[in-house]
Short mmCIF file of C-alpha atoms and ligand atoms in Angstrom, two decimals:
data_model
loop_
_atom_site.label_atom_id
_atom_site.label_comp_id
_atom_site.label_asym_id
_atom_site.label_seq_id
_atom_site.Cartn_x
_atom_site.Cartn_y
_atom_site.Cartn_z
CA MET A 186 0.06 -0.09 -0.27
CA SER A 187 1.46 3.22 -0.97
CA ASP A 188 2.21 6.05 1.86
CA LEU A 189 -0.75 8.10 0.67
CA ALA A 190 -3.05 5.14 0.59
CA GLN A 191 -1.84 4.60 4.34
CA CYS A 192 -2.23 8.09 5.29
CA ARG A 193 -5.67 8.34 4.12
CA ASP A 194 -6.46 5.20 6.11
CA VAL A 195 -5.17 6.63 9.21
CA LEU A 196 -6.67 9.86 8.91
CA GLY A 197 -10.18 8.12 8.27
CA ASP A 198 -9.39 6.48 11.45
CA LEU A 199 -8.51 9.52 13.62
CA ILE A 200 -11.11 11.52 12.20
CA ALA A 201 -13.69 8.96 13.41
CA PHE A 202 -12.76 9.47 17.11
CA PRO A 203 -15.17 12.27 17.81
CA THR A 204 -12.32 14.04 20.23
CA ILE A 205 -14.37 17.70 20.36
CA SER A 206 -12.47 18.92 23.38
CA ALA A 207 -15.49 18.82 25.56
CA TYR A 208 -15.40 14.84 25.29
CA SER A 209 -12.81 12.41 25.93
CA ASN A 210 -9.69 11.60 23.58
CA LEU A 211 -8.47 8.60 25.28
CA SER A 212 -9.56 6.05 22.48
CA ALA A 213 -7.70 8.33 19.74
CA ILE A 214 -4.37 8.57 22.22
CA ALA A 215 -4.74 4.61 22.84
CA TYR A 216 -4.56 4.33 18.85
CA ILE A 217 -1.66 6.79 18.43
CA ALA A 218 0.20 5.13 21.25
CA GLU A 219 -0.25 1.68 19.55
CA ARG A 220 1.05 2.75 16.49
CA LEU A 221 3.97 4.38 18.03
CA GLU A 222 4.66 1.56 20.73
CA THR A 223 4.89 -0.54 16.94
CA ALA A 224 7.36 1.77 15.45
CA GLY A 225 9.27 0.84 18.61
CA ALA A 226 8.99 4.52 20.48
CA ARG A 227 8.77 4.82 24.07
CA VAL A 228 5.31 5.99 24.86
CA GLU A 229 4.15 8.04 27.93
CA VAL A 230 0.04 9.06 28.26
CA MET A 231 -0.10 11.70 30.70
CA THR A 232 -3.83 11.75 32.13
CA ASP A 233 -5.16 14.96 33.17
CA PRO A 234 -6.80 15.37 36.94
CA GLY A 235 -10.37 14.29 35.56
CA GLY A 236 -8.84 11.37 33.87
CA GLN A 237 -10.82 11.70 30.46
CA LYS A 238 -8.12 13.56 28.69
CA ALA A 239 -4.60 12.54 28.00
CA ASN A 240 -1.48 13.95 26.71
CA LEU A 241 0.78 11.69 24.88
CA PHE A 242 5.00 12.09 24.73
CA ALA A 243 6.71 9.63 22.80
CA THR A 244 10.65 9.10 21.60
CA LEU A 245 12.32 7.52 19.17
CA GLY A 246 15.97 7.28 19.35
CA PRO A 247 18.26 7.77 22.35
CA GLU A 248 17.49 8.97 25.60
CA ARG A 249 19.27 12.44 25.98
CA ALA A 250 18.43 15.96 25.96
CA GLY A 251 17.79 17.80 22.62
CA GLY A 252 15.98 16.53 19.46
CA LEU A 253 13.02 17.69 17.99
CA VAL A 254 9.27 17.47 19.03
CA LEU A 255 6.62 16.94 16.44
CA SER A 256 3.48 18.48 17.80
CA GLY A 257 -0.03 18.41 17.35
CA HIS A 258 -3.26 18.48 18.94
CA THR A 259 -5.72 15.78 18.92
CA ASP A 260 -8.82 17.70 20.00
CA VAL A 261 -11.26 19.49 17.33
CA VAL A 262 -13.71 22.28 17.62
CA PRO A 263 -17.99 21.32 17.64
CA VAL A 264 -19.85 20.59 14.84
CA ALA A 265 -23.00 21.63 16.43
CA ASP A 266 -24.99 24.08 14.44
CA GLN A 267 -22.77 23.69 11.21
CA PRO A 268 -24.45 22.99 7.94
CA TRP A 269 -22.30 19.65 7.29
CA SER A 270 -23.16 17.96 3.87
CA SER A 271 -21.89 14.50 5.54
CA ASP A 272 -21.27 13.28 8.83
CA PRO A 273 -18.11 15.11 10.14
CA PHE A 274 -16.60 12.00 11.87
CA THR A 275 -16.85 10.05 8.70
CA MET A 276 -14.13 11.13 6.45
CA VAL A 277 -15.33 11.17 2.52
CA GLU A 278 -13.06 11.76 -0.17
CA ARG A 279 -14.28 13.60 -3.30
CA ASP A 280 -12.09 15.82 -5.96
CA GLY A 281 -8.34 15.01 -4.37
CA ARG A 282 -10.09 16.33 -0.74
CA LEU A 283 -10.67 14.59 2.35
CA TYR A 284 -13.54 15.61 4.30
CA GLY A 285 -13.72 15.69 8.07
CA ARG A 286 -13.64 17.21 11.46
CA GLY A 287 -10.10 17.68 12.49
CA SER A 288 -8.88 16.67 8.73
CA CYS A 289 -6.80 19.96 8.68
CA ASP A 290 -6.93 21.06 11.94
CA MET A 291 -4.99 18.78 12.61
CA LYS A 292 -5.21 15.06 12.56
CA GLY A 293 -3.56 15.43 8.93
CA PHE A 294 -0.40 16.16 10.17
CA ILE A 295 -0.66 13.75 13.02
CA ALA A 296 -1.60 10.99 10.22
CA THR A 297 1.48 11.96 8.00
CA CYS A 298 3.63 11.71 11.48
CA LEU A 299 2.37 8.06 12.01
CA VAL A 300 2.89 6.97 8.57
CA LYS A 301 6.35 7.97 8.47
CA LEU A 302 7.49 6.14 11.72
CA ASP A 303 9.85 3.95 10.09
CA GLY A 304 11.86 6.66 8.47
CA LEU A 305 11.48 8.83 11.73
CA LYS A 306 12.73 6.06 13.70
CA ALA A 307 16.06 5.74 11.29
CA ALA A 308 16.44 9.56 11.47
CA ALA A 309 16.47 9.54 15.45
CA ARG A 310 19.65 7.14 15.16
CA HIS A 311 21.79 9.96 17.35
CA ARG A 312 19.37 12.11 18.49
CA PRO A 313 15.95 11.80 19.85
CA ILE A 314 12.68 12.56 17.81
CA HIS A 315 9.52 13.13 20.22
CA PHE A 316 6.15 13.15 19.79
CA ALA A 317 3.50 15.45 21.79
CA PHE A 318 0.06 14.99 20.96
CA THR A 319 -2.04 16.82 23.22
CA HIS A 320 -5.56 17.55 24.43
CA ASP A 321 -7.83 20.68 24.57
CA GLU A 322 -5.70 22.86 22.91
CA GLU A 323 -9.24 24.38 21.19
CA VAL A 324 -10.37 25.65 24.71
CA GLY A 325 -6.74 27.19 25.88
CA CYS A 326 -3.84 25.11 25.08
CA LEU A 327 -4.77 23.02 28.34
CA GLY A 328 -3.24 20.07 27.85
CA ALA A 329 0.37 21.44 26.16
CA ARG A 330 0.29 24.02 29.32
CA ALA A 331 0.45 20.74 31.53
CA LEU A 332 3.00 18.84 29.32
CA VAL A 333 5.47 21.55 29.00
CA GLU A 334 5.66 21.59 33.16
CA VAL A 335 6.35 17.88 32.77
CA LEU A 336 9.08 18.71 30.10
CA ARG A 337 10.46 21.72 32.05
CA ASP A 338 11.38 19.91 34.46
CA ARG A 339 13.46 17.05 32.59
CA ALA A 340 17.16 16.48 32.13
CA CYS A 341 16.21 14.80 28.78
CA ARG A 342 14.50 17.93 27.59
CA PRO A 343 13.98 18.58 23.82
CA ALA A 344 15.41 21.52 22.38
CA MET A 345 13.25 22.23 19.11
CA ALA A 346 9.28 21.57 18.49
CA LEU A 347 7.92 21.53 15.01
CA ILE A 348 4.19 22.32 15.60
CA GLY A 349 2.04 20.85 12.45
CA GLU A 350 -0.99 23.24 12.35
CA PRO A 351 -2.21 24.18 9.22
CA THR A 352 0.06 26.64 7.53
CA GLN A 353 -0.18 25.25 3.62
CA MET A 354 3.56 24.21 4.13
CA GLN A 355 4.51 27.64 4.75
CA VAL A 356 7.03 28.27 7.37
CA ILE A 357 5.59 30.40 10.44
CA GLU A 358 7.94 32.00 13.08
CA GLY A 359 5.94 34.00 14.87
CA HIS A 360 2.30 35.03 16.19
CA LYS A 361 0.95 37.18 19.02
CA GLY A 362 -0.48 35.49 22.22
CA CYS A 363 -4.37 35.35 23.01
CA CYS A 364 -5.32 35.97 26.63
CA GLU A 365 -8.96 36.63 27.28
CA TYR A 366 -10.60 37.08 30.89
CA THR A 367 -13.83 37.68 32.21
CA VAL A 368 -14.23 39.84 35.60
CA THR A 369 -17.46 39.74 37.78
CA PHE A 370 -17.96 43.11 40.04
CA THR A 371 -19.64 42.65 43.13
CA GLY A 372 -21.17 45.74 44.40
CA ALA A 373 -24.23 46.27 46.86
CA GLU A 374 -27.55 47.46 45.50
CA GLY A 375 -29.36 50.25 46.80
CA HIS A 376 -31.72 53.48 45.86
CA GLY A 377 -30.44 55.40 42.83
CA SER A 378 -31.08 58.26 45.06
CA ALA A 379 -28.41 57.66 47.33
CA PRO A 380 -25.49 56.30 45.27
CA GLU A 381 -23.09 56.97 48.16
CA LYS A 382 -25.13 53.83 49.95
CA GLY A 383 -24.43 51.49 47.85
CA VAL A 384 -21.56 50.04 45.80
CA ASN A 385 -22.28 50.47 41.98
CA ALA A 386 -20.66 47.51 40.33
CA VAL A 387 -21.16 49.18 36.53
CA GLU A 388 -19.33 52.32 37.64
CA TYR A 389 -16.14 50.13 39.16
CA ALA A 390 -16.12 48.07 35.91
CA ALA A 391 -16.15 51.22 34.02
CA ARG A 392 -12.97 52.75 35.86
CA TYR A 393 -11.40 49.39 35.70
CA ILE A 394 -12.36 49.99 31.83
CA GLY A 395 -11.00 53.46 31.64
CA ARG A 396 -7.64 51.65 33.47
CA LEU A 397 -7.12 49.57 30.68
CA LEU A 398 -7.58 52.04 28.21
CA GLU A 399 -4.74 53.94 29.64
CA LEU A 400 -2.75 50.95 29.57
CA ARG A 401 -3.57 50.62 26.23
CA GLN A 402 -1.92 53.59 25.23
CA ALA A 403 1.07 52.67 27.24
CA LEU A 404 1.56 49.35 25.56
CA ILE A 405 1.64 51.21 21.95
CA ALA A 406 4.80 53.07 23.55
CA ARG A 407 6.01 49.87 24.48
CA CYS A 408 6.16 48.57 21.13
CA PRO A 409 9.42 46.62 20.84
CA ALA A 410 11.58 48.12 17.87
CA GLY A 411 11.41 45.94 14.55
CA SER A 412 8.33 44.45 15.25
CA ARG A 413 6.54 42.73 12.01
CA PHE A 414 3.50 41.93 13.56
CA ASP A 415 0.18 44.08 12.32
CA PRO A 416 -0.36 46.18 14.12
CA PRO A 417 3.18 45.81 15.84
CA TYR A 418 2.41 46.50 19.63
CA THR A 419 0.25 44.44 22.03
CA THR A 420 -3.51 45.00 21.97
CA LEU A 421 -6.10 45.14 24.24
CA ASN A 422 -10.09 44.75 23.62
CA ILE A 423 -13.03 45.50 25.53
CA GLY A 424 -15.44 42.94 23.92
CA GLY A 425 -18.50 43.15 26.43
CA LEU A 426 -19.91 44.83 29.70
CA THR A 427 -23.22 43.64 31.11
CA GLY A 428 -24.63 44.78 34.47
CA GLY A 429 -27.38 46.41 36.61
CA HIS A 430 -31.36 46.13 36.39
CA ALA A 431 -32.75 49.63 36.13
CA HIS A 432 -32.37 53.18 36.05
CA ASN A 433 -33.09 53.76 39.68
CA VAL A 434 -31.08 50.88 41.24
CA ILE A 435 -27.40 51.27 42.48
CA ALA A 436 -25.79 48.11 39.97
CA GLY A 437 -25.05 45.54 42.20
CA LYS A 438 -23.48 43.27 39.87
CA ALA A 439 -21.11 43.86 36.48
CA VAL A 440 -19.37 41.27 34.31
CA LEU A 441 -16.69 42.68 31.98
CA GLU A 442 -14.76 40.39 29.08
CA TRP A 443 -11.81 41.70 27.65
CA GLU A 444 -9.05 40.20 25.46
CA MET A 445 -5.11 41.06 25.03
CA ARG A 446 -2.98 39.92 22.16
CA PRO A 447 0.82 40.05 23.55
CA VAL A 448 3.67 40.51 21.25
CA VAL A 449 6.08 40.12 24.07
CA ALA A 450 5.49 38.08 27.40
CA GLU A 451 6.83 41.31 29.00
CA ASP A 452 3.53 42.91 27.85
CA LEU A 453 1.47 40.26 29.49
CA ALA A 454 3.13 40.50 32.93
CA PHE A 455 2.92 44.25 32.41
CA VAL A 456 -0.66 44.63 31.98
CA LYS A 457 -1.56 41.73 34.67
CA ASP A 458 0.66 43.55 37.38
CA GLU A 459 -0.39 47.01 36.41
CA ILE A 460 -4.35 46.00 36.89
CA ALA A 461 -3.77 43.99 39.89
CA ALA A 462 -2.46 47.12 41.63
CA TYR A 463 -5.07 49.18 40.83
CA VAL A 464 -7.61 46.52 41.68
CA GLY A 465 -5.77 45.85 45.22
CA ASP A 466 -4.79 49.48 45.84
CA VAL A 467 -7.87 51.38 44.67
CA LEU A 468 -10.93 50.10 43.78
CA LEU A 469 -11.30 46.79 46.12
CA PRO A 470 -10.33 49.00 49.24
CA GLU A 471 -12.97 51.93 48.28
CA MET A 472 -15.58 49.43 47.39
CA ARG A 473 -15.25 47.43 50.55
CA GLN A 474 -15.38 50.61 52.65
CA VAL A 475 -19.15 50.63 51.87
CA ALA A 476 -19.59 46.94 51.99
CA ALA A 477 -17.39 44.69 53.23
CA GLN A 478 -18.33 41.45 50.50
CA ALA A 479 -17.78 43.73 47.58
CA ASP A 480 -15.39 41.94 45.29
CA ILE A 481 -13.79 41.96 42.26
CA SER A 482 -12.79 38.32 40.70
CA THR A 483 -11.30 37.47 37.25
CA GLU A 484 -11.39 34.41 35.49
CA VAL A 485 -8.80 33.47 32.84
CA ILE A 486 -10.80 32.31 30.00
CA GLY A 487 -7.57 31.25 28.23
CA GLU A 488 -3.94 32.21 28.01
CA VAL A 489 -2.53 31.07 25.02
CA ALA A 490 1.18 32.23 25.07
CA GLY A 491 2.65 33.95 21.66
CA LEU A 492 5.43 32.61 19.71
CA GLU A 493 8.14 35.72 19.50
CA PRO A 494 9.95 35.28 16.17
CA MET A 495 13.67 34.97 17.20
CA ALA A 496 16.56 35.96 15.13
CA GLU A 497 18.40 32.37 16.28
CA ASN A 498 15.83 29.62 15.78
CA ALA A 499 17.18 26.32 14.98
CA ALA A 500 13.72 24.89 14.42
CA ARG A 501 12.75 27.17 11.68
CA ASP A 502 16.55 26.72 10.28
CA LEU A 503 15.99 23.16 10.29
CA VAL A 504 12.42 23.55 8.65
CA PHE A 505 14.10 25.67 5.73
CA ARG A 506 16.04 22.75 4.88
CA LEU A 507 13.21 20.28 4.97
CA THR A 508 10.99 22.49 3.24
CA GLY A 509 13.38 24.62 0.67
CA ALA A 510 11.62 27.48 1.91
CA ASN A 511 14.06 30.59 2.65
CA ARG A 512 11.40 32.80 4.49
CA ALA A 513 9.09 32.26 7.38
CA ASP A 514 5.88 34.39 8.35
CA LEU A 515 3.93 35.41 10.92
CA VAL A 516 0.21 34.25 11.31
CA PRO A 517 -2.84 36.03 13.26
CA PHE A 518 -4.05 32.62 15.00
CA GLY A 519 -2.57 31.24 18.37
CA THR A 520 -1.02 27.93 18.38
CA GLU A 521 1.03 25.71 21.51
CA ALA A 522 4.25 26.74 19.93
CA GLY A 523 4.45 29.80 22.12
CA LEU A 524 4.22 27.46 25.02
CA PHE A 525 7.59 25.23 23.79
CA GLN A 526 9.30 28.72 23.54
CA GLY A 527 8.43 29.42 27.27
CA ILE A 528 10.44 26.54 28.38
CA GLY A 529 13.36 27.62 26.47
CA MET A 530 13.09 25.47 23.33
CA GLN A 531 12.96 26.96 19.66
CA ALA A 532 9.74 26.39 17.96
CA VAL A 533 8.19 26.62 14.34
CA ILE A 534 4.96 26.38 12.77
CA CYS A 535 4.35 24.58 9.54
CA GLY A 536 1.89 22.15 8.75
CA PRO A 537 -0.51 20.24 5.78
CA GLY A 538 -3.83 22.24 5.33
CA SER A 539 -5.16 25.45 5.16
CA ILE A 540 -6.19 27.26 8.42
CA GLU A 541 -9.20 28.86 5.98
CA MET A 542 -10.84 25.39 6.24
CA ALA A 543 -10.12 25.15 10.05
CA HIS A 544 -13.41 25.16 12.53
CA LYS A 545 -15.54 25.43 9.32
CA PRO A 546 -18.33 22.76 7.91
CA ASP A 547 -17.20 20.56 5.67
CA GLU A 548 -13.32 20.93 6.57
CA TYR A 549 -10.96 19.28 4.13
CA ILE A 550 -7.58 18.92 3.80
CA GLU A 551 -5.92 18.35 0.17
CA LEU A 552 -3.94 15.16 -0.50
CA ASP A 553 -1.43 16.69 -2.04
CA GLN A 554 -1.07 18.63 1.47
CA LEU A 555 -0.57 15.30 3.12
CA ARG A 556 1.88 14.35 0.12
CA GLN A 557 4.17 17.66 0.89
CA SER A 558 3.75 16.67 4.59
CA MET A 559 5.20 13.36 4.28
CA ALA A 560 7.57 14.91 1.83
CA MET A 561 8.86 17.11 4.78
CA LEU A 562 9.17 13.99 7.01
CA ASP A 563 11.32 12.02 4.59
CA ARG A 564 13.79 14.58 4.21
CA LEU A 565 13.53 15.07 8.03
CA GLY A 566 14.92 11.47 7.83
CA GLU A 567 17.35 12.31 5.41
CA ILE A 568 19.15 15.38 6.77
CA TYR A 569 18.12 15.07 10.64
CA GLY A 570 19.98 11.62 10.91
CA ALA A 571 23.19 12.58 9.03
CA ARG A 572 24.24 14.81 11.78
CA ASN A 573 25.63 13.70 15.01
CA ALA A 574 26.03 17.09 16.62
CA GLU A 575 22.82 19.07 17.90
ZN1 LIG B 259 -5.20 23.63 15.52
#
């Protein structure tokens, strides 16, 4: 059977596991683990505290530090309320395309890795090739977050990561982070005629927003020199504010939704520190002077770390050699790459399929994209295995 035919079969199997982020991915992980073990990889399945989700980390080659991680997420976005032409979890082939939920985002890449294990094993003779297949990427990179915490403490930590998110096989070296927060303001209701006797949650939310808007200006001033992002600085957005009951009632509750897209990790820390200081030093003391139970609580909806483009990036340079590309771009969507960078690894994004198809009804990947991804992995076998040095 040709590699492409095998890849088609494996992708069909992977798509048939309905690994929507809200559900378990354990059967998909077991399937992937079995193929890796058969190829001789050392496989670790790391279950999350709930026991229904797992990351898989596997290694071909010697037990030593360094080497490359091939990385992808096993979860997919929901299909509810989307007009699919056929069952999203039964792969269908039409006109050189394979349709199914997760076909491009990003089970296609995982399938190409699983088909090329023999070549990768030979390539990993001198330095290891690892695999990281995670859970819950689509809901804030929860799996990868847990995985990098494990890797951070290891003596045998890998050096590079290739994340196979769909880029049409273009080499991507950077994206902004994406951090989303929901802030709940709890005040004290009262009659509108006596504002000083209550704590107006909407008013405190408005002052919090005012501080965020000041910080937005400060972020423009902090724009890193030479930033290639568009816009080049970290942005803040106020996405929603709800609260209050009626014209003549002091608003007892308000809920604010906002997001930030940092270009550098320092900006994220800057905004969080500044807003925490404003809440702790100014807003909360004022609120609690009137009502002891008044509160401001922040829920982190997701904090996807950005991938900062770096002058020195061995992972990018390796993928240049694998694909023949000589330039790397930036993308407007987030991935797990920044988490790997956050523990000192060098990371790059390059994978089959188009992000335009991701998350949509009738998601598909072109067979030719799978072919190109497999060619990249073949080439990895040739040039990675030939080098002894890190
Ligand atoms: Zn993805």
